[in-house]
mmCIF file of C-alpha atoms in Angstrom:
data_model
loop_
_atom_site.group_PDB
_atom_site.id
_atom_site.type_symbol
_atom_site.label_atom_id
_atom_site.label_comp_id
_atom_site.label_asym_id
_atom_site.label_seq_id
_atom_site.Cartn_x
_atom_site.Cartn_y
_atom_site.Cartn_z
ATOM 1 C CA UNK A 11 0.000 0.000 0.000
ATOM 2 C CA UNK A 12 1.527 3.158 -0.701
ATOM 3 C CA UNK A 13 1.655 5.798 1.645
ATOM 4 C CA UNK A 14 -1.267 8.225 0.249
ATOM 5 C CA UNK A 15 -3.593 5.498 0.021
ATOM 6 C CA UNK A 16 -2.496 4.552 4.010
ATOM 7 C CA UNK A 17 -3.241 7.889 4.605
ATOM 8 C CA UNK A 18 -6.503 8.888 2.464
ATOM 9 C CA UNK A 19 -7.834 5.170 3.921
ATOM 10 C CA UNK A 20 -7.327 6.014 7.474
ATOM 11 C CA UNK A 21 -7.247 10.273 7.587
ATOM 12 C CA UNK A 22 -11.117 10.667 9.370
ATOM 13 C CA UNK A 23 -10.587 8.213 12.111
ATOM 14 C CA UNK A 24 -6.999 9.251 12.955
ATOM 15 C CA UNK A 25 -8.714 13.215 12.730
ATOM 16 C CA UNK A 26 -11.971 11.713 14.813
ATOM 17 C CA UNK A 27 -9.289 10.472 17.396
ATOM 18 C CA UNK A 28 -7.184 13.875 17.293
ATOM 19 C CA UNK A 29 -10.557 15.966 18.104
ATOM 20 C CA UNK A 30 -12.095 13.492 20.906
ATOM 21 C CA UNK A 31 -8.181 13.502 22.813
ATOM 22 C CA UNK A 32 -7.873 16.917 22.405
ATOM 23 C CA UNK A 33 -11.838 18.648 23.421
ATOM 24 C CA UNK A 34 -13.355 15.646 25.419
ATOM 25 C CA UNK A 35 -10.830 14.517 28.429
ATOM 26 C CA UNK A 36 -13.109 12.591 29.904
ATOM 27 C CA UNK A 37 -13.749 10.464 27.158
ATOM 28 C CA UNK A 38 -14.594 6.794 28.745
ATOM 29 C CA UNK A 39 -11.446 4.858 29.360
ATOM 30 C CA UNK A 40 -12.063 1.643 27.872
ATOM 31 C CA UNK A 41 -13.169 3.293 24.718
ATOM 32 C CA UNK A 42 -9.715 5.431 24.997
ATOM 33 C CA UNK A 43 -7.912 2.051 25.088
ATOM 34 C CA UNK A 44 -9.618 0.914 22.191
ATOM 35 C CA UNK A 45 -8.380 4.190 20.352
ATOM 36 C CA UNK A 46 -4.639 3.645 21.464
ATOM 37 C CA UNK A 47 -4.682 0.249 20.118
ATOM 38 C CA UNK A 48 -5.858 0.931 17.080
ATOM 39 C CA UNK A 49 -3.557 4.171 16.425
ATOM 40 C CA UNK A 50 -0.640 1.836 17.950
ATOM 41 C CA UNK A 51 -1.886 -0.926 15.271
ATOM 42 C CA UNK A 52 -1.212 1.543 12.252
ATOM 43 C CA UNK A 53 2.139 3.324 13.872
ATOM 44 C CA UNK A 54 3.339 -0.084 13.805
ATOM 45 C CA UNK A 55 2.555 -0.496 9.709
ATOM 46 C CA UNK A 56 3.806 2.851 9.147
ATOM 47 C CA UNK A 57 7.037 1.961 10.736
ATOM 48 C CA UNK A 58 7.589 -0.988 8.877
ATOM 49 C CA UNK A 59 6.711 0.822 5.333
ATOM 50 C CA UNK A 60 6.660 4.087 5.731
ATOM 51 C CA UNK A 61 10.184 4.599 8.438
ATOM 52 C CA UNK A 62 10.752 8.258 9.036
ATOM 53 C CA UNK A 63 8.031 9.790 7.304
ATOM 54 C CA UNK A 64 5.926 12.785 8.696
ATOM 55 C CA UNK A 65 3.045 10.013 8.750
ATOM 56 C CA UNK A 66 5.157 7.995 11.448
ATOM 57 C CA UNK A 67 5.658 11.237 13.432
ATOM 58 C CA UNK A 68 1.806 12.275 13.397
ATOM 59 C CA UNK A 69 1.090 8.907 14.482
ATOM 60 C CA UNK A 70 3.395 9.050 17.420
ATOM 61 C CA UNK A 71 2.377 12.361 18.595
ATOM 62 C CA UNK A 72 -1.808 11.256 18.341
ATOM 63 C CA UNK A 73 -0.783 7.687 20.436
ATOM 64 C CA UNK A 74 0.857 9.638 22.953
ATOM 65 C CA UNK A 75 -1.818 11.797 23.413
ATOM 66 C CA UNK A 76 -4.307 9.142 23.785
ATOM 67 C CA UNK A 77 -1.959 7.138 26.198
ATOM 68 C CA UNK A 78 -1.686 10.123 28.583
ATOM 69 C CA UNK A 79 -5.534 10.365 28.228
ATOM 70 C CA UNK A 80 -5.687 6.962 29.494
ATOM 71 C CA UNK A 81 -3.120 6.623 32.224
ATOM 72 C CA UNK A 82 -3.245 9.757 33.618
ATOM 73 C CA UNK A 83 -3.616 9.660 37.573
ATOM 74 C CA UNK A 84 -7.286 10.604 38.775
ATOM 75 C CA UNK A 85 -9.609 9.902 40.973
ATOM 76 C CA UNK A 86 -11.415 6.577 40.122
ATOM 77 C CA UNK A 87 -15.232 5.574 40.577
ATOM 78 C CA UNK A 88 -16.014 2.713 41.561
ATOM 79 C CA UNK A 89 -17.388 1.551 37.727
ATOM 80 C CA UNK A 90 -14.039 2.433 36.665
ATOM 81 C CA UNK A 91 -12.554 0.301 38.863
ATOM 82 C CA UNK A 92 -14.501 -2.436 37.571
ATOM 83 C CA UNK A 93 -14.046 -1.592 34.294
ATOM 84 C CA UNK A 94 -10.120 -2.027 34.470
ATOM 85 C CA UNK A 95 -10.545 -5.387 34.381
ATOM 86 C CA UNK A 96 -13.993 -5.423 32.264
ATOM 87 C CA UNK A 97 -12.345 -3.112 29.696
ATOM 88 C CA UNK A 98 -8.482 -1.621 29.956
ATOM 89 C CA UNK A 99 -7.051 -4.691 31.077
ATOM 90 C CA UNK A 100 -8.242 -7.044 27.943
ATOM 91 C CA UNK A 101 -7.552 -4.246 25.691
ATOM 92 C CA UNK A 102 -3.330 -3.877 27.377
ATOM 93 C CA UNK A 103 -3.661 -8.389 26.956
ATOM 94 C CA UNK A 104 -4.851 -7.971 23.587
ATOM 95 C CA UNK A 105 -1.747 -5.088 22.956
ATOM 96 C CA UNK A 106 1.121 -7.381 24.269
ATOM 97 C CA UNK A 107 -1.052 -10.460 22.352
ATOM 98 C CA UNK A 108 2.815 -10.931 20.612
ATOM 99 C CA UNK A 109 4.797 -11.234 24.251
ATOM 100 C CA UNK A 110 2.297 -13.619 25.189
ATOM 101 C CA UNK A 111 2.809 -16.176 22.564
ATOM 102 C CA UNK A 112 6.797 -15.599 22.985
ATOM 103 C CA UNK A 113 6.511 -16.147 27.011
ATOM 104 C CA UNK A 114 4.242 -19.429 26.331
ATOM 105 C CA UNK A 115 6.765 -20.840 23.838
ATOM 106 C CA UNK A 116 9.845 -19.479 26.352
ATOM 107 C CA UNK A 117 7.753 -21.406 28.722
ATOM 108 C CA UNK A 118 6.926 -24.436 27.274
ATOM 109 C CA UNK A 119 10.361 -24.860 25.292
ATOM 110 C CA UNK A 120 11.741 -24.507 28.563
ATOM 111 C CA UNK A 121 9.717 -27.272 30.515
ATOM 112 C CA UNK A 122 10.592 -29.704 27.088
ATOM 113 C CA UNK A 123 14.104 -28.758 28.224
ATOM 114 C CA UNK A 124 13.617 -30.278 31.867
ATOM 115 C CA UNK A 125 11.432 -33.648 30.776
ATOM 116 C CA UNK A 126 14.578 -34.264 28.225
ATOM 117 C CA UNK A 127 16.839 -34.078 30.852
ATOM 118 C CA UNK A 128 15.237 -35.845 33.347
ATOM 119 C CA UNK A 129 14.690 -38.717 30.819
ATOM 120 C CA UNK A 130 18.587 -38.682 30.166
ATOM 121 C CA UNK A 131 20.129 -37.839 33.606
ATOM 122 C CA UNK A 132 19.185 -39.346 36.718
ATOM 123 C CA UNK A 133 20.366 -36.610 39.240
ATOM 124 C CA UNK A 134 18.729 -34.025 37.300
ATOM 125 C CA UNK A 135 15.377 -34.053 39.603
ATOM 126 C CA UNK A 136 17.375 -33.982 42.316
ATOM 127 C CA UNK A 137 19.638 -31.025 41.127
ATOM 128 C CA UNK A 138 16.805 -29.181 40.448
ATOM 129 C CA UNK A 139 14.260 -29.579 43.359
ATOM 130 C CA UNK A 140 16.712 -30.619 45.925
ATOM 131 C CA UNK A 141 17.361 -33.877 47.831
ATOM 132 C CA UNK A 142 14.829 -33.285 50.608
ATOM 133 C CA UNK A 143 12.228 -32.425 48.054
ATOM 134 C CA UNK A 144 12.888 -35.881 46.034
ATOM 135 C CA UNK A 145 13.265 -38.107 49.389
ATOM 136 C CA UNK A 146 10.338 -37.090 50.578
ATOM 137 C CA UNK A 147 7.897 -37.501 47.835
ATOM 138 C CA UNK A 148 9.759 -41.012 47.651
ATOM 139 C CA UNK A 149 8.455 -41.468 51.278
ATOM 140 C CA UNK A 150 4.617 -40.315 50.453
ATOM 141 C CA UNK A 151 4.742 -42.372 47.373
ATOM 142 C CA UNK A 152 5.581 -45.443 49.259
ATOM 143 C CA UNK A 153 3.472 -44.507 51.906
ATOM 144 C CA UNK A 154 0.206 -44.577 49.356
ATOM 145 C CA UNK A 155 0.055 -40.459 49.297
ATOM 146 C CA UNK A 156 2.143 -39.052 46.953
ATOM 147 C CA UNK A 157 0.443 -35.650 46.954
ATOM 148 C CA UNK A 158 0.833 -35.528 50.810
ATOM 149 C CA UNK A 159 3.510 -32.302 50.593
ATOM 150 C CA UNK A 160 -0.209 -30.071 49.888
ATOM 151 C CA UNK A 161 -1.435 -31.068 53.301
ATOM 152 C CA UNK A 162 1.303 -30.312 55.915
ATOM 153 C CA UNK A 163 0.881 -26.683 56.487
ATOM 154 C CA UNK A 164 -2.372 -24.749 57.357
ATOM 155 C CA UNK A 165 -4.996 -24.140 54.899
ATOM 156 C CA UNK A 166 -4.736 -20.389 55.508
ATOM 157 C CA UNK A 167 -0.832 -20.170 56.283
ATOM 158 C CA UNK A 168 -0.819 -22.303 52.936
ATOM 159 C CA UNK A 169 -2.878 -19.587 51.566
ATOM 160 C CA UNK A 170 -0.706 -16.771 52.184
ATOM 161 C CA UNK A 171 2.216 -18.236 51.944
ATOM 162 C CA UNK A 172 1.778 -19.599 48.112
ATOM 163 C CA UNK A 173 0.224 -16.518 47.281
ATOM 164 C CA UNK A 174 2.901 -14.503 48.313
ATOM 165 C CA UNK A 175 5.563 -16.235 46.921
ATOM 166 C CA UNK A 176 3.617 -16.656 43.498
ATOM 167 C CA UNK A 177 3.441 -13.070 43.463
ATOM 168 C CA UNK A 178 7.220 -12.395 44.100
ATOM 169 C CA UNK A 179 8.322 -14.932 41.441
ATOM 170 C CA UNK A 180 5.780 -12.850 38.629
ATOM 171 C CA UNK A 181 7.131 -9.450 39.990
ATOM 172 C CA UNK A 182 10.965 -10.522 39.518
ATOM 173 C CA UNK A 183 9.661 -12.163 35.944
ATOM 174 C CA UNK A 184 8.943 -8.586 35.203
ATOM 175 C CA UNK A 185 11.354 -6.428 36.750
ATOM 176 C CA UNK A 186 14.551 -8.639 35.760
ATOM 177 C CA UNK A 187 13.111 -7.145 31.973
ATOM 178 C CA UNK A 188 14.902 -4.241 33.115
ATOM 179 C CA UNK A 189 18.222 -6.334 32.708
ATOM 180 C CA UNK A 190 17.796 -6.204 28.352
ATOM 181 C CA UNK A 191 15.432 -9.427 28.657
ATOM 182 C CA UNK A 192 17.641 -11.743 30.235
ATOM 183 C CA UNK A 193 16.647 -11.579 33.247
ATOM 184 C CA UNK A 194 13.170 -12.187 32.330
ATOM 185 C CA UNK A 195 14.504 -15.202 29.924
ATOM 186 C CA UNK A 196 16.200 -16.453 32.787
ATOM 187 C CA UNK A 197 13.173 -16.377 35.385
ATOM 188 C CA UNK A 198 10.815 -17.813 32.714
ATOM 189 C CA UNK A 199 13.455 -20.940 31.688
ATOM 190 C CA UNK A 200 14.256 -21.853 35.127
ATOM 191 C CA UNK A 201 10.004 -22.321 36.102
ATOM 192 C CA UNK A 202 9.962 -23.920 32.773
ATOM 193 C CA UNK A 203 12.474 -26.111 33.780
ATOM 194 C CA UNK A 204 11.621 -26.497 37.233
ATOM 195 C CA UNK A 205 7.763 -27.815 36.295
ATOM 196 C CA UNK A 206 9.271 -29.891 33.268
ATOM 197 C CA UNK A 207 11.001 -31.727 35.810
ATOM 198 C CA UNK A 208 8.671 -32.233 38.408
ATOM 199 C CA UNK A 209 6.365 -33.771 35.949
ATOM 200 C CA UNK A 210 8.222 -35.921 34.474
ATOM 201 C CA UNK A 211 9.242 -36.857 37.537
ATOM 202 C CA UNK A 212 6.566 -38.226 38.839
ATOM 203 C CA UNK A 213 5.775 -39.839 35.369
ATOM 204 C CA UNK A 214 8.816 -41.784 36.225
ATOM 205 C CA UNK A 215 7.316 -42.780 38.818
ATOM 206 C CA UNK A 216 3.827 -43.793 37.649
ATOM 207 C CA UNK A 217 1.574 -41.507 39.201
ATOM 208 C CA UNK A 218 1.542 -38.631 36.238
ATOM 209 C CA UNK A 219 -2.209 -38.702 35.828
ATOM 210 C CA UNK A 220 -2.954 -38.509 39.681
ATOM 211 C CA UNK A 221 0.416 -35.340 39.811
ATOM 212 C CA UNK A 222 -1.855 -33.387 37.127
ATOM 213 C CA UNK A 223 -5.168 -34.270 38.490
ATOM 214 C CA UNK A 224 -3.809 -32.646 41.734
ATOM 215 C CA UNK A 225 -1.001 -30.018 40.773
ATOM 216 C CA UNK A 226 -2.847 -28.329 38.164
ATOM 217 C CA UNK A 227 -5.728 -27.608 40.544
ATOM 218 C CA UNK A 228 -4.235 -24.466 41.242
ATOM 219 C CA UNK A 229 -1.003 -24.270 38.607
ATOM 220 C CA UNK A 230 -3.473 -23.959 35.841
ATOM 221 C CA UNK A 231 -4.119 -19.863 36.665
ATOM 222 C CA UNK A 232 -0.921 -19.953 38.377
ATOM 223 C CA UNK A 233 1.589 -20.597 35.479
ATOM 224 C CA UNK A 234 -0.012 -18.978 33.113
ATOM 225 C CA UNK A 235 -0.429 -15.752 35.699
ATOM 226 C CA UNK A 236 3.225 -16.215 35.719
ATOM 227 C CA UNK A 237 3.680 -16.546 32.125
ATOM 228 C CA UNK A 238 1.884 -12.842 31.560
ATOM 229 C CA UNK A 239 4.383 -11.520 33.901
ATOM 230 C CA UNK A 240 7.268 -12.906 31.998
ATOM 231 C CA UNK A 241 5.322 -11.449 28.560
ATOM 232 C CA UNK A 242 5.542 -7.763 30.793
ATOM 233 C CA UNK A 243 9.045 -8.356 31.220
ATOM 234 C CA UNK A 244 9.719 -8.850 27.804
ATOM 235 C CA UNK A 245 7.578 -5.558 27.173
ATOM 236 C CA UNK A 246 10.405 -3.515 29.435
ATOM 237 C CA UNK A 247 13.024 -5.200 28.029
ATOM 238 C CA UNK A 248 11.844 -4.913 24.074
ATOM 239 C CA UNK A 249 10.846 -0.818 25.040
ATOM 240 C CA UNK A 250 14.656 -0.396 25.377
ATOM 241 C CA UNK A 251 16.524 -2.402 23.088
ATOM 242 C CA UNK A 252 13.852 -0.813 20.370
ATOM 243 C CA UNK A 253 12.406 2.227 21.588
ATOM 244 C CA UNK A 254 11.385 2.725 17.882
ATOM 245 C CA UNK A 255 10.770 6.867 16.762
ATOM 246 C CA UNK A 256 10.101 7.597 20.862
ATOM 247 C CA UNK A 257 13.604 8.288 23.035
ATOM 248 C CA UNK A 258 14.318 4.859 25.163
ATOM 249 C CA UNK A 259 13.428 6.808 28.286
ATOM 250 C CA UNK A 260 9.812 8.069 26.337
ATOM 251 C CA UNK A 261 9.402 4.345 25.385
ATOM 252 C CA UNK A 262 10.644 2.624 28.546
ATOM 253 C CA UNK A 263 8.349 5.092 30.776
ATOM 254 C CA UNK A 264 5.234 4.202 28.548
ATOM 255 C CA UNK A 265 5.972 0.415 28.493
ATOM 256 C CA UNK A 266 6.451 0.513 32.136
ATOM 257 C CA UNK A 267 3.354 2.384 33.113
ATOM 258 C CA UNK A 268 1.684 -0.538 30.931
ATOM 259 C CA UNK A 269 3.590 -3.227 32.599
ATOM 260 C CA UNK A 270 2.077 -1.999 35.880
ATOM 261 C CA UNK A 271 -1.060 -1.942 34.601
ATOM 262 C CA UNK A 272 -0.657 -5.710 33.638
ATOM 263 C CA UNK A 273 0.942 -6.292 37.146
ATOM 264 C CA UNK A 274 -2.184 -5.382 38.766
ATOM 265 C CA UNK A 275 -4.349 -7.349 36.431
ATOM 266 C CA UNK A 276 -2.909 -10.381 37.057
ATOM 267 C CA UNK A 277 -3.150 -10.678 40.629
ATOM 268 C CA UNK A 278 -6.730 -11.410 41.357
ATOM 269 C CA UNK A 279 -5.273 -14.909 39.455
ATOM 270 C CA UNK A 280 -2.385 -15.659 42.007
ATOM 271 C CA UNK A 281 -4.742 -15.220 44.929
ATOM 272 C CA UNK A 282 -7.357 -17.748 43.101
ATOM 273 C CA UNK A 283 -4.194 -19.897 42.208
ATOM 274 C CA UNK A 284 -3.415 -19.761 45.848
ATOM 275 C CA UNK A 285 -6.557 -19.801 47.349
ATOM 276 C CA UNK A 286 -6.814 -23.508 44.993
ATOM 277 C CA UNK A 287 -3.593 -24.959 46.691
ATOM 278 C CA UNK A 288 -4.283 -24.039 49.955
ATOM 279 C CA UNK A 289 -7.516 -24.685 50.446
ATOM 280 C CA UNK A 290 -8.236 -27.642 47.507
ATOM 281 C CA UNK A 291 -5.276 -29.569 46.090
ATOM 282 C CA UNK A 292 -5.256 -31.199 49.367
ATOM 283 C CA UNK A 293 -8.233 -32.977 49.009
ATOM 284 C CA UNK A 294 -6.487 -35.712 46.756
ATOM 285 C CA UNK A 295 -9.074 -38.056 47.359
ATOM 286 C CA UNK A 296 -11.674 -36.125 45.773
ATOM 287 C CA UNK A 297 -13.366 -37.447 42.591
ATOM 288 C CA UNK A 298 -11.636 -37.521 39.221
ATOM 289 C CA UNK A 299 -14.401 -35.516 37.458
ATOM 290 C CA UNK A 300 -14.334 -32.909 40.405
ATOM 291 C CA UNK A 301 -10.583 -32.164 39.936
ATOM 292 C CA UNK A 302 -10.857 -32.092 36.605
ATOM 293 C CA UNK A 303 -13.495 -29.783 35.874
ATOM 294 C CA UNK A 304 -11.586 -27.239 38.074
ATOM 295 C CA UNK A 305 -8.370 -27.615 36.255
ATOM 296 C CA UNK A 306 -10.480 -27.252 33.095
ATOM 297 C CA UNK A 307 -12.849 -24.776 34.638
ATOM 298 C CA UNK A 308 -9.092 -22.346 34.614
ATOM 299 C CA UNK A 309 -8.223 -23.329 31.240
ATOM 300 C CA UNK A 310 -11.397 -22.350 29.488
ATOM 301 C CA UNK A 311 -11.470 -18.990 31.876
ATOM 302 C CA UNK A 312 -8.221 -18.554 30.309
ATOM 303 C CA UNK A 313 -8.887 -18.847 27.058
ATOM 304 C CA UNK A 314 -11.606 -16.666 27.005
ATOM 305 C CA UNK A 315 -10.383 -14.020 29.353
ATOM 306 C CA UNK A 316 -7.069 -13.593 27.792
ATOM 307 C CA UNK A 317 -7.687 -14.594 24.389
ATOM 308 C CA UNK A 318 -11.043 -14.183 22.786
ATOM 309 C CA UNK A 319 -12.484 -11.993 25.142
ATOM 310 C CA UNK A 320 -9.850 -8.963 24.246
ATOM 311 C CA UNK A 321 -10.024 -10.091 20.667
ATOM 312 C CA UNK A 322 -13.503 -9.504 20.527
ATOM 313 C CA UNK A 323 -13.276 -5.883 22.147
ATOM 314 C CA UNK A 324 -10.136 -5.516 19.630
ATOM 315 C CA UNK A 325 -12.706 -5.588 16.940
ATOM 316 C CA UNK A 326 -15.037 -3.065 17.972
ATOM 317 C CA UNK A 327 -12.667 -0.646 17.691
ATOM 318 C CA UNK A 328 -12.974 0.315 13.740
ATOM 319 C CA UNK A 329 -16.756 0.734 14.620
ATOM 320 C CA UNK A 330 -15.554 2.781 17.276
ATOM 321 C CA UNK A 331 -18.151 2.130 19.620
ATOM 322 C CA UNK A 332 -18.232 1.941 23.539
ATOM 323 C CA UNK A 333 -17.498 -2.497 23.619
ATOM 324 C CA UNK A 334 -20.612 -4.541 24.422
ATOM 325 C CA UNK A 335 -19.777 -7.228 26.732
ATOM 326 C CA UNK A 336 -21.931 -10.919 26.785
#
C-alpha cells in the first residue's frame, strides 16, 4: 500500500481520534484504550513501510496523546474500577497479544528442556528440586500419598504463603526485563524447567495422571499468571533495546506504566491460584471428574479471558463504539 492510500484510507478516524483527545478529556477509558490500540496498530505499519516519514511522526504524537488520556492519575469511581478489568485490562492483553505467545513458547520450550533431561540424567530431579524435596515424595509415594507435601501446612498459612511467593516470582519475571530481557529469559526458563522436571518426575514414577489431576488444581491460573508476567518483562526489556521513533526513556516510561497496569491485572489470578492450593489440592481423594473440571474450569477462563475476550473488544474498535460485553 503506498503511503497516500495509508493515509486517504485512514485520515477521518486518525482526525476523529485527534478531536475526541484533544476537546473531550473525559472520554470513557475503555473506549480510549480501544483508540490507542488501534492508532498503535497503524504506527506499527507505518514503521515498517513508511520509516521516518511525517506520517510515522503524526502517528506518534496522536498515540501519545491518547496514552496520557488513558493513564493519567485521577480519581477513580467505583465503575471504573470495575471496568479495568472489564475493559483496559483485555484491551493492554490484547496489545502485548505478541509477548504472550513468545513467554508461552519461552515457557513451554523450557519445561521440554527439563522432561529431556530428566529422561537422560538421573540426578537431574534432584539437582533441580533438591534432595529433601525428592526423598520425601519417595516417602509419600511409598506410603500410598504421593500428593501428601499439599497437606502439611495450614490451609490459611498455605494460603498466604503460596500466594505470596507466586506473586514475588511474577514481579521478579517482570522487573529482571529491566536487565535487556535476560533476566526475564532467565526467570521464565528456570520455572519452565523447574515444572518440566517435576512432571516428568513423577511420570517416572507412575503416578503422572494422579500429579496433574492434583497439581494443576491451582497451577493452571498460576503458570499462566506467571507466564503474563514474563510477557511484561519482555515488554520492558523490548521498550529499550527498540524504543522505535520515541527516546528509550519516552518508550521505557510508557511500556512501564503498561507493565504496571498488567501487574495489577494479574493478581486477582495468584490469589485464586493460591486460594486452589491451599484450600483444595489437598483434598487428593476427591473425585476424578471434580478435579478435573476445576483444572479445566481455569483453562477455558483462560482462554476466554485472555484470548477471545480482548479479541472480541479488539474488533469493535474500527466501529468505534463503547465495547458490548456478553
Amino acid at each position: 500500500m503506498q503511503e497516500l492510500v495509508f493515509i486517504n484510507k485512514n485520515i477521518n478516524r486518525w482526525k476523529k481520534f485527534e478531536a475526541l483527545s484533544i476537546k473531550d478529556i473525559s472520554y470513557p477509558p475503555d473506549q480510549l484504550a480501544a483508540m490507542f490500540i488501534q492508532i498503535t496498530d497503524d504506527l506499527s505499519y507505518c514503521r515498517t513501510f513508511f520509516p521516518n516519514s511525517d506520517t510515522e511522526r503524526y502517528l506518534n504524537a496522536l498515540a501519545a496523546k491518547t496514552h496520557y488520556n488513558i493513564y493519567k492519575n485521577k480519581k477513580e469511581s467505583r465503575s471504573k474500577f470495575f471496568n479495568f478489568w472489564k475493559f483496559n485490562f483485555p484491551l493492554i492483553i490484547y496489545d502485548i497479544r505478541k509477548y504472550i505467545f513468545i513467554s508461552i513458547a519461552l515457557f513451554l520450550f523450557s519445561a521440554l528442556i527439563g522432561a529431556f533431561s530428566a529422561a537422560n540424567d538421573n540426578n537431574f530431579v534432584r539437582t533441580i528440586l533438591g534432595d529433601a524435596y525428592v526423598d520425601m515424595t519417595m516417602d509419600n509415594i511409598d506410603k500410598g500419598d504421593p500428593m501428601a507435601v499439599y497437606k502439611k501446612m495450614m490451609q490459611t498459612d498455605m494460603f498466604l504463603a503460596i500466594t505470596f511467593n507466586n506473586i514475588k516470582v511474577a514481579f521478579l519475571a517482570f522487573v529482571w526485563g529491566l536487565l535487556l530481557i535476560v533476566g526475564t529469559v532467565y526467570i521464565m526458563m528456570s520455572n519452565g524447567v523447574m515444572l518440566g522436571s517435576f512432571q516428568y518426575f513423577f511420570y517416572e514414577q507412575g503416578i503422572f495422571l494422579e500429579s496433574v489431576l492434583t497439581i494443576w488444581i491451582h497451577g493452571t491460573l498460576e503458570i499462566f499468571a506467571i507466564i503474563i508476567s514474563g510477557a511484561a518483562g519482555l515488554l520492558i526489556g523490548v521498550s529499550v533495546l527498540l524504543p522505535g521513533t520515541y527516546t528509550r526513556l519516552e518508550s521505557f516510561k510508557q511500556a512501564t506504566v503498561k507493565g504496571v497496569k498488567i501487574m495489577i491485572g494479574i493478581v486477582p489470578i495468584f490469589i485464586v491460584a493460591g486460594f486452589l492450593e491451599g484450600f483444595v489440592t489437598r483434598y487428593t481423594d476427591a473425585p476424578v471428574l471434580i478435579r478435573a473440571s476445576i483444572i479445566l474450569g481455569s483453562l477455558v477462563f483462560i482462554v476466554w479471558y485472555f484470548f477471545l475476550y480482548p479479541a472480541k473488544l479488539a474488533k469493535t474498535i474500527v466501529l468505534n463504539k463503547k465495547p458490548s460485553v456478553s
